[in-house]
Amino acid sequence: MCGIVGYIGKKQALPILLQGLRDLEYRGYDSAGIAVLDNGKIDRVREVGKVDMLAKKIGQVKIAGTLGIAHTRWATHGGVTEFNAHPHIVGSGKLALVHNGIIENYREIKKQLKNQKQESETDSEILGQLIFENYEGDLVKAVKKSLLKVRGTYGIVVMHADHPNQLVAARLGSPLAIGIAEGEYYIASDVTPMLPFTKQVTFLDDGEIANINGDGLKIQNMRDEIINKTITHIDWDQQKAQKGGFENFMIKEIFDQPTVFEDAIRGRFNMEEGTAVLGGLNMTLEQMRDIKRVIFVAEGTARYTGLIGKYAFERLADLPCDVDFSSEFRYRDPAVNKHTLVFVISQSGETADTLMATREAKRKGAVVRGIVNVIGSTIARETKAGTYIHAGPELSVASTKAYTNMVAVLLLYALQFGRIKHTSLATGKRLLQALLEIPEKMNEILKQDAAIKKIAESYKDYKSILYIGRGVNYPVALEGTMKLKETSYIHAEGFAGGELKHGPLALVSKDVPVVAILSKDQLYEKMKSSIQEVRARGARTLVIATVGDEEAKEVADDIIYVPDTMELLEPLLNTIPLQLFAYHIAVALGRDVDRPRNLAKSVTVE
Ligand code: G6P
């Protein structure tokens, strides 16, 4: 939620800030602004709407300066107005601040301020004012003194007109990365804006303040102790964070799947022993055998991959599993102990609820492992052990390639546990072989894009669509609804096929079509009956069936064929037509597919 960019160096700041905001727009896009310091004066431009609107407003205005900060907003306190947009400037133009997070005690802080007149309704401006009032010539001291009074979360960057060569950044709960290049520094909520300039990055941890000035970068904690940070080399290719000729990020990322899937599984096989080798698990065989239960904790799409993980772990490793919303897990009294393995799954690695759940699980003594995409993100760092899914930058709010790569990693984990328990060598080898064949099979589905588009367009005017699946395809049905809701705003609900007759069937009519995943598994006949039941009630049906299944046509008004694979691997294929289906409906309805209304990709507030 909210993207922050800062630059200090020799180049002109404006183009770097604007491009940085574009890269971070997935984090929030209801308003944006920049502030650049030049000749002792801060120039600022803010605008409601997306970064393009801001760029348009700046137009030909000459904003020079080699030091600046910028922000793209996802409103929490205060409506979407220009006044509420960041950067906030306080102290008669002296101090500018951008903030990501929530200052919970801003009302109390406001009461203590000398200046009671704020321009905006935001908690962030109050923090800016507090810093200004605490300033006595040393910006770092002023920031520290103010933050000690704050309750809540923040990632902030501050500049002061009297310090033409200084940026101060601090973090508690909201991510900030600092890119280091020759004589210049980049600050941002994630590494994407700095990738064209540097791959050397350090990440601020909670309670740290970064002071960047002519002497370089110094990071300290709230007790004024200097922290020696490690520098991480980010091997993400900047090109991967661009659209590469596609209309928008979502379709590009859908088509990325065969390639990045290979990155998720590469080097993680031991074919001879029919097992996976995930170094990040970091457990001895003894410790693995000591695990008695597995819990998958995540939100949104990531949680659906956890549901798939449950099927895989139960089937291959014979371990009892639970799947929980991070937001529930952290507030329940989860019954976990040292025999419980908790997988926290997150594309961004910054989702506040999942981060808090991670800490809760660690506090209770569970074995916690992260399954994360964004390198160096907070959950990745706090779990220490775990596995990157290597999907590369995912910028569309609706997650696609991160989903498939999460599933891949979960299958590998399930196999690694399975092989020390009750999965045979032959099954292990078969599964690995089947995984190797997945990219080619994904490509076969993607080749049907034009046909899927045609089908999708004919569904665009329905007000509600139901999805059904069974077994490992039940989470696939749920993920299908998520993609449709997020991108097209059409109401959708997903059910386990067998549940239909226990209530949801009442929703079915000719105006409510049903998308059904009809896998050639043990429940094939039962699933077919469910589809027949909805047809008998007038519903139009779109069936995802296995290549060669001619019988499926008997229950389908529309049909999309996917290649055959091992049952546990089916989500890796069956989800793709549902992604394309949702995408094309959204485009046909004229939606902004990459940036759906009211959503943000990285939800760093509760
Ligand atoms: C937000 C996004 C979802 C995403 C969820 C979890 O709600 O809109 O698309 O699945 O967060 O995000 P994470 O980064 O933790 O996977």
Coordinates of C-alpha atoms and ligand atoms in Angstrom, one line a residue:
M1 CA 0.0 0.0 0.0
C2 CA 1.5 3.2 -1.1
G3 CA 4.8 3.4 -3.0
I4 CA 7.7 5.5 -2.0
V5 CA 10.7 6.7 -4.1
G6 CA 13.6 8.8 -3.1
Y7 CA 16.8 9.8 -5.0
I8 CA 20.0 11.6 -4.1
G9 CA 22.9 11.9 -6.5
K10 CA 24.2 13.6 -9.6
K11 CA 21.3 13.0 -12.0
Q12 CA 18.2 15.0 -12.4
A13 CA 15.8 13.5 -9.8
L14 CA 12.5 14.2 -11.6
P15 CA 12.6 11.5 -14.4
I16 CA 13.9 8.9 -11.9
L17 CA 11.1 9.7 -9.4
L18 CA 8.4 9.6 -12.0
Q19 CA 9.6 6.3 -13.5
G20 CA 10.0 4.9 -9.9
L21 CA 6.4 5.8 -9.2
R22 CA 5.3 4.0 -12.4
D23 CA 7.2 0.9 -11.3
L24 CA 5.5 1.1 -7.8
E25 CA 2.1 2.0 -9.0
Y26 CA 0.8 -1.5 -8.2
R27 CA 1.1 -0.5 -4.6
G28 CA -1.5 2.3 -4.8
Y29 CA -2.8 4.5 -7.5
D30 CA -5.4 6.9 -6.2
S31 CA -3.1 9.9 -6.2
A32 CA 0.6 10.7 -6.6
G33 CA 3.2 13.5 -6.0
I34 CA 6.8 14.5 -6.2
A35 CA 9.0 17.0 -4.4
V36 CA 12.4 18.1 -5.6
L37 CA 14.9 20.3 -3.7
D38 CA 16.8 22.9 -5.6
N39 CA 18.6 26.0 -4.5
G40 CA 17.2 25.8 -1.0
K41 CA 13.6 25.5 -2.2
I42 CA 11.3 22.5 -2.4
D43 CA 9.2 22.3 -5.6
R44 CA 6.2 20.0 -5.3
V45 CA 3.5 18.7 -7.7
R46 CA 0.7 16.4 -6.7
E47 CA -2.3 15.1 -8.6
V48 CA -5.3 12.9 -8.0
G49 CA -5.3 9.7 -10.1
K50 CA -2.6 7.6 -11.6
V51 CA 1.0 8.6 -12.2
D52 CA 0.2 9.5 -15.8
M53 CA -2.0 12.2 -14.5
L54 CA 0.8 13.5 -12.4
A55 CA 3.2 13.4 -15.3
K56 CA 0.7 15.3 -17.4
K57 CA 0.4 18.0 -14.8
I58 CA 4.1 18.4 -14.4
G59 CA 4.2 18.6 -18.2
Q60 CA 6.7 21.2 -19.3
V61 CA 7.1 22.7 -15.8
K62 CA 10.8 22.9 -15.1
I63 CA 11.6 21.0 -12.0
A64 CA 15.4 20.8 -11.6
G65 CA 17.3 19.3 -8.7
T66 CA 19.2 16.2 -7.9
L67 CA 17.5 15.3 -4.6
G68 CA 13.8 14.4 -4.4
I69 CA 11.1 12.2 -3.0
A70 CA 7.9 10.9 -4.4
H71 CA 4.8 8.9 -3.5
T72 CA 1.9 7.0 -5.0
R73 CA -1.0 6.7 -2.6
W74 CA -3.6 4.1 -1.5
A75 CA -5.8 6.1 0.8
T76 CA -6.2 5.1 4.4
H77 CA -6.7 8.3 6.4
G78 CA -8.4 11.0 4.4
G79 CA -10.2 10.9 1.1
V80 CA -8.6 10.9 -2.3
T81 CA -7.8 14.6 -2.8
E82 CA -4.8 16.6 -3.9
F83 CA -4.4 18.0 -0.4
N84 CA -4.1 14.5 1.0
A85 CA -1.6 13.3 -1.5
H86 CA 2.1 13.1 -0.6
P87 CA 4.7 14.5 -0.3
H88 CA 3.5 16.6 2.6
I89 CA 5.3 19.9 3.0
V90 CA 5.4 21.5 6.4
G91 CA 7.2 24.4 8.2
S92 CA 6.5 27.0 5.5
G93 CA 8.0 24.9 2.8
K94 CA 11.0 23.7 4.8
L95 CA 10.4 20.0 5.3
A96 CA 8.9 17.4 2.9
L97 CA 7.9 13.9 3.9
V98 CA 6.5 10.8 2.2
H99 CA 5.0 8.1 4.4
N100 CA 3.7 4.5 3.9
G101 CA 1.8 3.0 6.8
I102 CA -0.5 4.2 9.5
I103 CA 0.2 6.5 12.5
E104 CA -2.3 5.1 15.0
N105 CA -1.9 7.8 17.7
Y106 CA -1.9 10.7 15.3
R107 CA -4.8 12.4 17.2
E108 CA -2.8 12.4 20.4
I109 CA 0.3 13.7 18.6
K110 CA -1.7 16.4 16.9
K111 CA -2.9 17.7 20.3
Q112 CA 0.8 18.3 21.3
L113 CA 1.7 20.2 18.1
K114 CA 2.3 23.9 18.3
N115 CA 0.9 24.3 14.8
Q116 CA -2.6 23.1 14.7
K117 CA -3.3 24.1 11.1
Q118 CA -2.8 21.1 8.8
E119 CA -3.4 21.2 5.1
S120 CA -4.5 17.6 4.8
E121 CA -6.6 15.1 6.8
T122 CA -3.8 12.6 6.9
D123 CA -1.9 11.1 9.8
S124 CA 1.2 11.5 7.6
E125 CA 1.2 15.3 7.7
I126 CA 0.9 15.2 11.5
L127 CA 4.1 13.1 11.6
G128 CA 5.8 15.6 9.2
Q129 CA 4.8 18.5 11.4
L130 CA 6.1 16.7 14.5
I131 CA 9.5 16.1 12.9
F132 CA 9.6 19.8 11.9
E133 CA 8.8 20.9 15.4
N134 CA 11.5 18.6 16.8
Y135 CA 14.1 19.9 14.3
E136 CA 16.9 21.8 15.9
G137 CA 19.4 21.7 13.0
D138 CA 19.9 17.9 13.0
L139 CA 17.4 16.1 10.7
V140 CA 18.3 12.6 11.9
K141 CA 17.8 13.6 15.6
A142 CA 14.5 15.2 14.7
V143 CA 13.3 12.1 12.9
K144 CA 14.3 9.8 15.7
K145 CA 12.8 11.9 18.5
S146 CA 9.5 12.0 16.6
L147 CA 9.4 8.4 15.8
L148 CA 9.9 7.5 19.4
K149 CA 6.5 9.1 20.0
V150 CA 4.8 7.2 17.2
R151 CA 2.6 4.1 17.5
G152 CA 1.8 2.4 14.2
T153 CA 3.7 1.6 11.1
Y154 CA 5.8 3.6 8.8
G155 CA 8.2 3.7 6.0
I156 CA 9.2 7.4 5.6
V157 CA 11.6 9.5 3.6
V158 CA 12.2 13.1 4.7
M159 CA 14.2 16.0 3.2
H160 CA 14.8 19.5 4.5
A161 CA 15.4 22.7 2.5
D162 CA 18.4 23.6 4.7
H163 CA 20.0 20.3 3.9
P164 CA 20.5 20.2 0.1
N165 CA 22.4 17.0 0.2
Q166 CA 20.6 14.8 2.7
L167 CA 17.7 12.3 2.7
V168 CA 16.6 10.6 5.9
A169 CA 14.6 7.4 5.8
A170 CA 13.1 5.2 8.5
R171 CA 11.1 2.0 8.8
L172 CA 8.8 0.2 11.1
G173 CA 6.5 -2.3 9.4
S174 CA 6.5 -0.7 5.9
P175 CA 9.3 -1.8 3.6
L176 CA 12.2 0.3 2.3
A177 CA 15.1 -0.7 0.2
I178 CA 18.1 1.4 -0.5
G179 CA 20.0 1.0 -3.8
I180 CA 23.7 1.9 -3.8
A181 CA 25.5 3.2 -6.9
E182 CA 28.5 5.3 -7.5
G183 CA 27.9 8.6 -5.6
E184 CA 24.1 8.1 -5.7
Y185 CA 21.4 6.4 -3.7
Y186 CA 17.9 5.2 -4.5
I187 CA 15.2 4.6 -1.9
A188 CA 12.0 2.7 -2.7
S189 CA 9.3 0.5 -1.3
D190 CA 10.7 -2.3 -3.4
V191 CA 13.8 -2.8 -5.6
T192 CA 12.1 -2.4 -9.0
P193 CA 12.8 1.4 -9.4
M194 CA 16.5 1.0 -8.7
L195 CA 17.1 -2.0 -11.0
P196 CA 18.1 0.0 -14.1
F197 CA 20.8 1.8 -12.0
T198 CA 22.1 -0.7 -9.5
K199 CA 21.7 -4.2 -8.3
Q200 CA 23.4 -3.5 -4.9
V201 CA 20.7 -3.1 -2.4
T202 CA 20.3 -3.0 1.4
F203 CA 17.0 -3.3 3.2
L204 CA 16.1 -1.3 6.2
D205 CA 14.9 -3.3 9.2
D206 CA 12.3 -2.2 11.7
G207 CA 13.5 0.5 14.0
E208 CA 16.3 1.6 11.7
I209 CA 17.0 5.1 10.4
A210 CA 19.1 5.7 7.3
N211 CA 21.0 8.9 6.9
I212 CA 22.2 9.6 3.4
N213 CA 24.4 12.7 2.8
G214 CA 27.7 13.8 1.3
D215 CA 29.5 11.2 3.5
G216 CA 27.5 8.3 2.1
L217 CA 25.0 6.1 3.8
K218 CA 24.8 5.5 7.5
I219 CA 22.2 3.3 9.2
Q220 CA 21.5 3.5 12.9
N221 CA 18.9 2.2 15.3
M222 CA 16.8 4.1 17.8
R223 CA 19.6 3.8 20.4
D224 CA 22.0 5.6 18.1
E225 CA 24.0 2.5 17.4
I226 CA 25.5 2.2 13.9
I227 CA 24.3 -0.9 12.1
N228 CA 26.5 -2.7 9.6
K229 CA 24.1 -3.8 7.0
T230 CA 24.6 -6.6 4.5
I231 CA 24.4 -5.6 0.8
T232 CA 22.3 -8.0 -1.3
H233 CA 22.9 -8.5 -5.0
I234 CA 19.5 -8.5 -6.7
D235 CA 19.7 -10.7 -9.8
W236 CA 16.3 -9.6 -11.2
D237 CA 16.5 -8.5 -14.7
Q238 CA 15.0 -5.1 -15.2
Q239 CA 13.5 -6.2 -18.5
K240 CA 11.4 -8.7 -16.7
A241 CA 9.7 -5.8 -14.9
Q242 CA 8.5 -4.3 -18.2
K243 CA 5.6 -5.2 -20.4
G244 CA 7.7 -6.5 -23.3
G245 CA 5.2 -5.7 -26.0
F246 CA 2.1 -6.9 -24.2
E247 CA -0.9 -4.7 -23.6
N248 CA -0.5 -4.8 -19.9
F249 CA 1.3 -6.6 -17.1
M250 CA -1.4 -9.2 -16.3
I251 CA -1.4 -10.8 -19.8
K252 CA 2.4 -10.5 -19.9
E253 CA 2.7 -12.3 -16.6
I254 CA 0.2 -15.0 -17.7
F255 CA 2.4 -15.6 -20.7
D256 CA 5.5 -15.5 -18.5
Q257 CA 4.4 -18.7 -16.7
P258 CA 6.1 -21.4 -18.8
T259 CA 9.5 -19.6 -18.5
V260 CA 9.4 -18.6 -14.9
F261 CA 8.0 -22.0 -13.9
E262 CA 11.4 -23.4 -15.0
D263 CA 13.1 -21.0 -12.6
A264 CA 10.9 -22.3 -9.7
I265 CA 12.0 -25.9 -10.2
R266 CA 15.5 -25.5 -11.6
G267 CA 18.2 -27.2 -9.5
R268 CA 15.6 -28.4 -7.0
F269 CA 15.4 -32.0 -8.2
N270 CA 17.2 -35.2 -7.4
M271 CA 15.8 -37.3 -10.2
E272 CA 17.8 -40.4 -9.2
E273 CA 16.3 -40.5 -5.7
G274 CA 12.9 -39.2 -7.0
T275 CA 12.9 -36.3 -4.6
A276 CA 13.1 -32.6 -4.3
V277 CA 16.0 -30.7 -2.8
L278 CA 14.9 -27.4 -1.3
G279 CA 18.0 -26.1 0.5
G280 CA 15.9 -23.5 2.2
L281 CA 14.1 -26.1 4.2
N282 CA 17.2 -26.3 6.3
M283 CA 16.2 -29.3 8.3
T284 CA 17.8 -32.6 9.0
L285 CA 15.9 -35.8 8.2
E286 CA 15.4 -36.3 11.9
Q287 CA 13.9 -32.8 12.2
M288 CA 11.7 -33.5 9.2
R289 CA 10.4 -36.7 10.7
D290 CA 9.6 -34.8 13.9
I291 CA 7.0 -32.7 12.1
K292 CA 3.5 -33.9 12.9
R293 CA 1.4 -31.2 11.3
V294 CA 1.6 -28.6 8.6
I295 CA -0.2 -25.2 8.5
F296 CA -0.3 -23.0 5.4
V297 CA -0.8 -19.4 6.3
A298 CA -1.5 -16.7 3.7
E299 CA -4.0 -14.3 2.2
G300 CA -5.7 -14.1 -1.2
T301 CA -4.3 -16.0 -4.0
A302 CA -1.4 -17.2 -1.9
R303 CA -3.9 -18.9 0.5
Y304 CA -5.4 -20.8 -2.4
T305 CA -2.0 -22.2 -3.2
G306 CA -1.9 -23.3 0.5
L307 CA -5.1 -25.3 -0.1
I308 CA -3.3 -27.1 -3.0
G309 CA -0.4 -27.6 -0.6
K310 CA -2.7 -29.3 1.8
Y311 CA -3.8 -31.9 -0.8
A312 CA -0.2 -32.5 -1.8
F313 CA 1.1 -32.9 1.7
E314 CA -1.7 -35.1 2.8
R315 CA -1.4 -37.3 -0.3
L316 CA 2.4 -37.5 -0.5
A317 CA 3.6 -37.0 3.1
D318 CA 0.7 -38.3 5.0
L319 CA 0.7 -35.3 7.3
P320 CA -2.4 -33.6 8.7
C321 CA -2.7 -30.1 7.3
D322 CA -4.6 -26.9 7.9
V323 CA -4.9 -23.8 5.8
D324 CA -5.6 -20.4 7.5
F325 CA -6.0 -16.8 6.6
S326 CA -3.1 -14.9 8.1
S327 CA -5.5 -12.4 9.5
E328 CA -7.3 -15.1 11.4
F329 CA -4.3 -17.1 12.4
R330 CA -2.6 -14.1 14.1
Y331 CA -5.6 -13.4 16.3
R332 CA -6.6 -16.9 17.2
D333 CA -4.6 -18.8 19.7
P334 CA -3.2 -21.2 17.1
A335 CA -2.3 -24.5 18.6
V336 CA 1.2 -24.8 17.3
N337 CA 4.4 -26.2 18.8
K338 CA 7.8 -27.3 17.7
H339 CA 6.3 -30.3 15.8
T340 CA 4.2 -27.9 13.6
L341 CA 5.6 -26.7 10.3
V342 CA 4.1 -23.4 9.3
F343 CA 4.5 -22.3 5.7
V344 CA 3.9 -18.6 5.3
I345 CA 3.2 -17.9 1.7
S346 CA 3.4 -14.4 0.1
Q347 CA 4.2 -13.0 -3.3
S348 CA 5.2 -9.6 -1.9
G349 CA 6.7 -10.9 1.3
E350 CA 5.2 -7.7 2.9
T351 CA 1.6 -8.5 3.5
A352 CA 1.0 -7.1 7.0
D353 CA -1.3 -9.9 8.2
T354 CA 1.0 -12.6 6.9
L355 CA 4.0 -10.9 8.5
M356 CA 2.2 -10.7 11.9
A357 CA 1.2 -14.4 11.5
T358 CA 4.8 -15.2 10.9
R359 CA 5.9 -13.6 14.1
E360 CA 3.0 -15.2 16.0
A361 CA 4.0 -18.7 14.8
K362 CA 7.7 -18.1 15.6
R363 CA 6.8 -16.8 19.1
K364 CA 4.8 -20.0 19.7
G365 CA 7.7 -22.1 18.8
A366 CA 6.6 -23.5 15.4
V367 CA 9.0 -24.3 12.6
V368 CA 8.3 -21.4 10.2
R369 CA 9.3 -21.4 6.6
G370 CA 8.6 -18.7 4.0
I371 CA 7.5 -19.2 0.4
V372 CA 8.1 -15.8 -1.0
N373 CA 8.7 -14.1 -4.4
V374 CA 10.2 -10.7 -3.6
I375 CA 13.8 -11.1 -2.8
G376 CA 14.9 -9.4 0.4
S377 CA 11.3 -8.7 1.5
T378 CA 10.5 -8.6 5.2
I379 CA 8.9 -12.1 5.4
A380 CA 11.8 -13.6 3.5
R381 CA 14.2 -12.0 5.9
E382 CA 12.3 -12.7 9.1
T383 CA 11.7 -16.4 8.3
K384 CA 15.5 -16.7 7.4
A385 CA 14.8 -20.2 6.1
G386 CA 12.4 -20.9 3.2
T387 CA 12.3 -20.7 -0.5
Y388 CA 12.1 -18.1 -3.2
I389 CA 9.6 -18.9 -5.9
H390 CA 11.6 -17.0 -8.6
A391 CA 8.6 -15.7 -10.5
G392 CA 10.4 -12.4 -11.1
P393 CA 8.7 -9.1 -10.6
E394 CA 4.9 -9.5 -10.6
L395 CA 3.4 -6.1 -11.1
S396 CA -0.3 -6.8 -12.0
V397 CA -2.4 -6.7 -8.9
A398 CA -4.0 -10.0 -9.9
S399 CA -1.4 -12.6 -9.2
T400 CA -0.8 -15.2 -11.9
K401 CA 2.8 -16.3 -12.3
A402 CA 3.5 -16.1 -8.6
Y403 CA 0.5 -18.5 -8.1
T404 CA 1.9 -21.2 -10.4
N405 CA 5.4 -20.9 -8.9
M406 CA 4.0 -21.1 -5.4
V407 CA 2.2 -24.3 -6.3
A408 CA 5.4 -25.6 -7.9
V409 CA 7.4 -25.0 -4.7
L410 CA 4.7 -26.4 -2.5
L411 CA 4.6 -29.6 -4.6
L412 CA 8.4 -29.9 -4.2
Y413 CA 8.2 -29.5 -0.5
A414 CA 5.4 -32.1 -0.3
L415 CA 7.6 -34.5 -2.3
Q416 CA 10.6 -33.8 -0.2
F417 CA 8.6 -34.7 2.9
G418 CA 6.8 -37.5 1.1
R419 CA 10.0 -39.3 0.1
I420 CA 11.1 -39.7 3.7
K421 CA 7.7 -41.0 4.6
H422 CA 5.4 -42.9 2.4
T423 CA 5.9 -41.8 -1.2
S424 CA 7.6 -44.4 -3.4
L425 CA 10.7 -43.8 -5.6
A426 CA 8.5 -44.5 -8.6
T427 CA 5.9 -41.9 -7.7
G428 CA 8.6 -39.4 -6.9
K429 CA 10.2 -39.9 -10.2
R430 CA 6.9 -39.7 -12.0
L431 CA 6.1 -36.4 -10.3
L432 CA 9.4 -34.9 -11.2
Q433 CA 9.1 -36.0 -14.8
A434 CA 5.5 -34.6 -14.9
L435 CA 6.8 -31.2 -13.5
L436 CA 9.4 -31.1 -16.2
E437 CA 6.7 -31.4 -18.8
I438 CA 4.6 -28.6 -17.4
P439 CA 6.1 -25.6 -19.3
E440 CA 5.4 -27.2 -22.6
K441 CA 1.9 -28.0 -21.6
M442 CA 1.3 -24.5 -20.3
N443 CA 2.4 -23.3 -23.8
E444 CA -0.2 -25.5 -25.4
I445 CA -2.9 -23.8 -23.3
L446 CA -1.5 -20.3 -24.0
K447 CA -1.8 -21.1 -27.7
Q448 CA -5.5 -21.3 -27.3
D449 CA -5.6 -17.6 -26.1
A450 CA -7.6 -16.4 -29.1
A451 CA -10.3 -19.1 -28.7
I452 CA -10.5 -18.5 -24.9
K453 CA -10.9 -14.7 -25.6
K454 CA -13.8 -15.4 -27.9
I455 CA -15.5 -17.5 -25.2
A456 CA -14.7 -15.0 -22.5
E457 CA -16.3 -12.1 -24.4
S458 CA -19.5 -14.0 -24.7
Y459 CA -19.7 -14.2 -20.8
K460 CA -18.9 -10.5 -20.1
D461 CA -22.5 -9.4 -19.5
Y462 CA -23.4 -11.9 -16.8
K463 CA -23.7 -10.4 -13.3
S464 CA -22.7 -13.5 -11.4
I465 CA -20.7 -16.6 -12.3
L466 CA -20.2 -19.7 -10.2
Y467 CA -17.1 -21.9 -10.3
I468 CA -17.0 -25.6 -9.3
G469 CA -14.2 -28.1 -8.9
R470 CA -13.4 -31.1 -6.7
G471 CA -10.3 -32.3 -5.0
V472 CA -7.2 -30.4 -5.9
N473 CA -9.3 -28.5 -8.5
Y474 CA -11.5 -27.0 -5.8
P475 CA -8.8 -24.4 -4.9
V476 CA -8.5 -23.9 -8.7
A477 CA -12.2 -22.9 -8.8
L478 CA -11.6 -20.5 -6.0
E479 CA -8.6 -18.9 -7.7
G480 CA -10.7 -18.6 -10.9
T481 CA -13.3 -16.6 -9.0
M482 CA -10.6 -14.4 -7.4
K483 CA -9.2 -13.5 -10.8
L484 CA -12.7 -12.7 -12.2
K485 CA -13.7 -10.6 -9.2
E486 CA -10.4 -8.7 -9.0
T487 CA -10.2 -7.8 -12.7
S488 CA -13.7 -7.5 -14.0
Y489 CA -15.7 -6.7 -10.8
I490 CA -18.2 -9.5 -11.7
H491 CA -19.6 -11.3 -8.7
A492 CA -18.2 -14.9 -8.6
E493 CA -18.3 -17.7 -6.0
G494 CA -16.5 -21.0 -6.0
F495 CA -17.7 -24.3 -4.5
A496 CA -16.5 -27.8 -4.1
G497 CA -18.6 -29.7 -6.6
G498 CA -20.1 -32.0 -4.0
E499 CA -21.3 -29.0 -1.9
L500 CA -23.5 -27.6 -4.7
K501 CA -26.6 -29.5 -3.8
H502 CA -26.3 -28.3 -0.1
G503 CA -27.3 -24.7 -0.9
P504 CA -25.5 -23.0 -3.8
L505 CA -27.7 -24.8 -6.3
A506 CA -30.4 -22.3 -5.4
L507 CA -28.3 -19.6 -7.0
V508 CA -28.2 -21.4 -10.4
S509 CA -30.4 -20.1 -13.2
K510 CA -30.1 -19.3 -16.9
D511 CA -28.6 -15.9 -15.8
V512 CA -25.9 -17.5 -13.7
P513 CA -23.4 -19.6 -15.7
V514 CA -21.2 -22.2 -14.1
V515 CA -17.5 -22.7 -14.9
A516 CA -16.6 -26.3 -14.0
I517 CA -13.3 -28.1 -13.9
L518 CA -13.8 -31.6 -15.0
S519 CA -10.7 -33.5 -14.3
K520 CA -10.1 -37.2 -15.4
D521 CA -9.7 -38.2 -11.7
Q522 CA -11.5 -40.5 -9.4
L523 CA -14.4 -38.1 -9.1
Y524 CA -14.9 -37.6 -12.8
E525 CA -18.4 -39.2 -12.9
K526 CA -19.5 -37.3 -9.8
M527 CA -18.3 -34.0 -11.2
K528 CA -20.1 -34.7 -14.4
S529 CA -23.3 -35.3 -12.5
S530 CA -22.9 -31.9 -10.8
I531 CA -22.5 -30.2 -14.1
Q532 CA -25.6 -32.0 -15.4
E533 CA -27.5 -30.7 -12.3
V534 CA -26.7 -27.1 -13.1
R535 CA -27.5 -27.5 -16.7
A536 CA -30.8 -29.0 -15.9
R537 CA -31.5 -25.7 -14.0
G538 CA -30.8 -23.7 -17.1
A539 CA -27.2 -22.7 -16.4
R540 CA -24.8 -22.2 -19.3
T541 CA -21.6 -24.2 -18.6
L542 CA -18.0 -23.6 -19.5
V543 CA -16.1 -26.8 -18.9
I544 CA -12.3 -27.1 -18.4
A545 CA -11.7 -30.7 -19.6
T546 CA -8.7 -32.9 -20.3
V547 CA -7.5 -33.3 -23.9
G548 CA -9.2 -36.4 -25.5
D549 CA -12.2 -36.3 -23.1
E550 CA -15.0 -36.3 -25.8
E551 CA -17.6 -37.2 -23.2
A552 CA -17.1 -33.8 -21.6
K553 CA -18.8 -32.2 -24.5
E554 CA -22.1 -33.8 -23.4
V555 CA -22.3 -31.4 -20.4
A556 CA -20.5 -28.3 -21.9
D557 CA -21.9 -25.3 -23.7
D558 CA -18.4 -24.1 -24.0
I559 CA -15.2 -26.2 -23.5
I560 CA -11.5 -25.5 -23.1
Y561 CA -9.2 -28.5 -23.3
V562 CA -6.0 -28.7 -21.2
P563 CA -3.3 -31.3 -21.5
D564 CA -3.3 -34.3 -19.2
T565 CA -0.9 -34.4 -16.2
M566 CA -0.7 -36.1 -12.8
E567 CA -3.7 -35.2 -10.7
L568 CA -1.7 -33.3 -8.1
L569 CA -0.2 -31.1 -10.8
E570 CA -3.5 -30.2 -12.5
P571 CA -3.8 -26.8 -10.8
L572 CA -0.6 -25.8 -12.7
L573 CA -2.5 -26.2 -15.9
N574 CA -6.2 -25.8 -15.1
T575 CA -5.7 -22.3 -13.6
I576 CA -4.3 -20.8 -16.8
P577 CA -7.5 -20.9 -18.9
L578 CA -9.3 -19.3 -15.9
Q579 CA -6.7 -16.6 -15.7
L580 CA -7.2 -15.9 -19.5
F581 CA -11.0 -16.1 -19.2
A582 CA -11.0 -13.5 -16.4
Y583 CA -8.5 -11.3 -18.2
H584 CA -10.4 -11.2 -21.5
I585 CA -13.7 -10.5 -19.7
A586 CA -12.1 -7.6 -17.9
V587 CA -10.6 -6.2 -21.0
A588 CA -13.9 -6.5 -22.9
L589 CA -15.5 -4.5 -20.0
G590 CA -12.9 -1.8 -20.4
R591 CA -11.4 -2.4 -16.9
D592 CA -8.0 -1.3 -15.9
V593 CA -6.8 -4.9 -15.4
D594 CA -3.5 -4.2 -13.8
R595 CA -4.8 -1.8 -11.3
P596 CA -8.3 -2.9 -10.2
R597 CA -10.3 -0.4 -8.2
N598 CA -9.9 -0.4 -4.4
L599 CA -7.1 -3.0 -4.4
A600 CA -3.4 -2.8 -4.0
K601 CA -0.9 -5.5 -4.6
S602 CA 1.0 -5.3 -1.5
V603 CA -1.2 -4.8 1.5
T604 CA 1.1 -3.5 4.2
V605 CA -1.7 -2.3 6.5
E606 CA -4.1 -4.4 8.5
Ligands
G6P1 C1 -3.6 -8.6 -1.9 C2 -3.7 -8.8 -3.4 C3 -3.9 -10.3 -3.7 C4 -2.9 -11.1 -3.0 C5 -2.9 -10.9 -1.5 C6 -1.7 -11.6 -0.8 O1 -4.9 -8.8 -1.3 O2 -4.7 -8.0 -4.0 O3 -3.9 -10.4 -5.1 O4 -3.1 -12.5 -3.4 O5 -2.7 -9.5 -1.2 O6 -0.5 -11.0 -1.2 P1 0.9 -11.7 -1.0 O7 1.9 -10.6 -1.5 O8 1.1 -11.9 0.5 O9 1.0 -12.9 -1.8

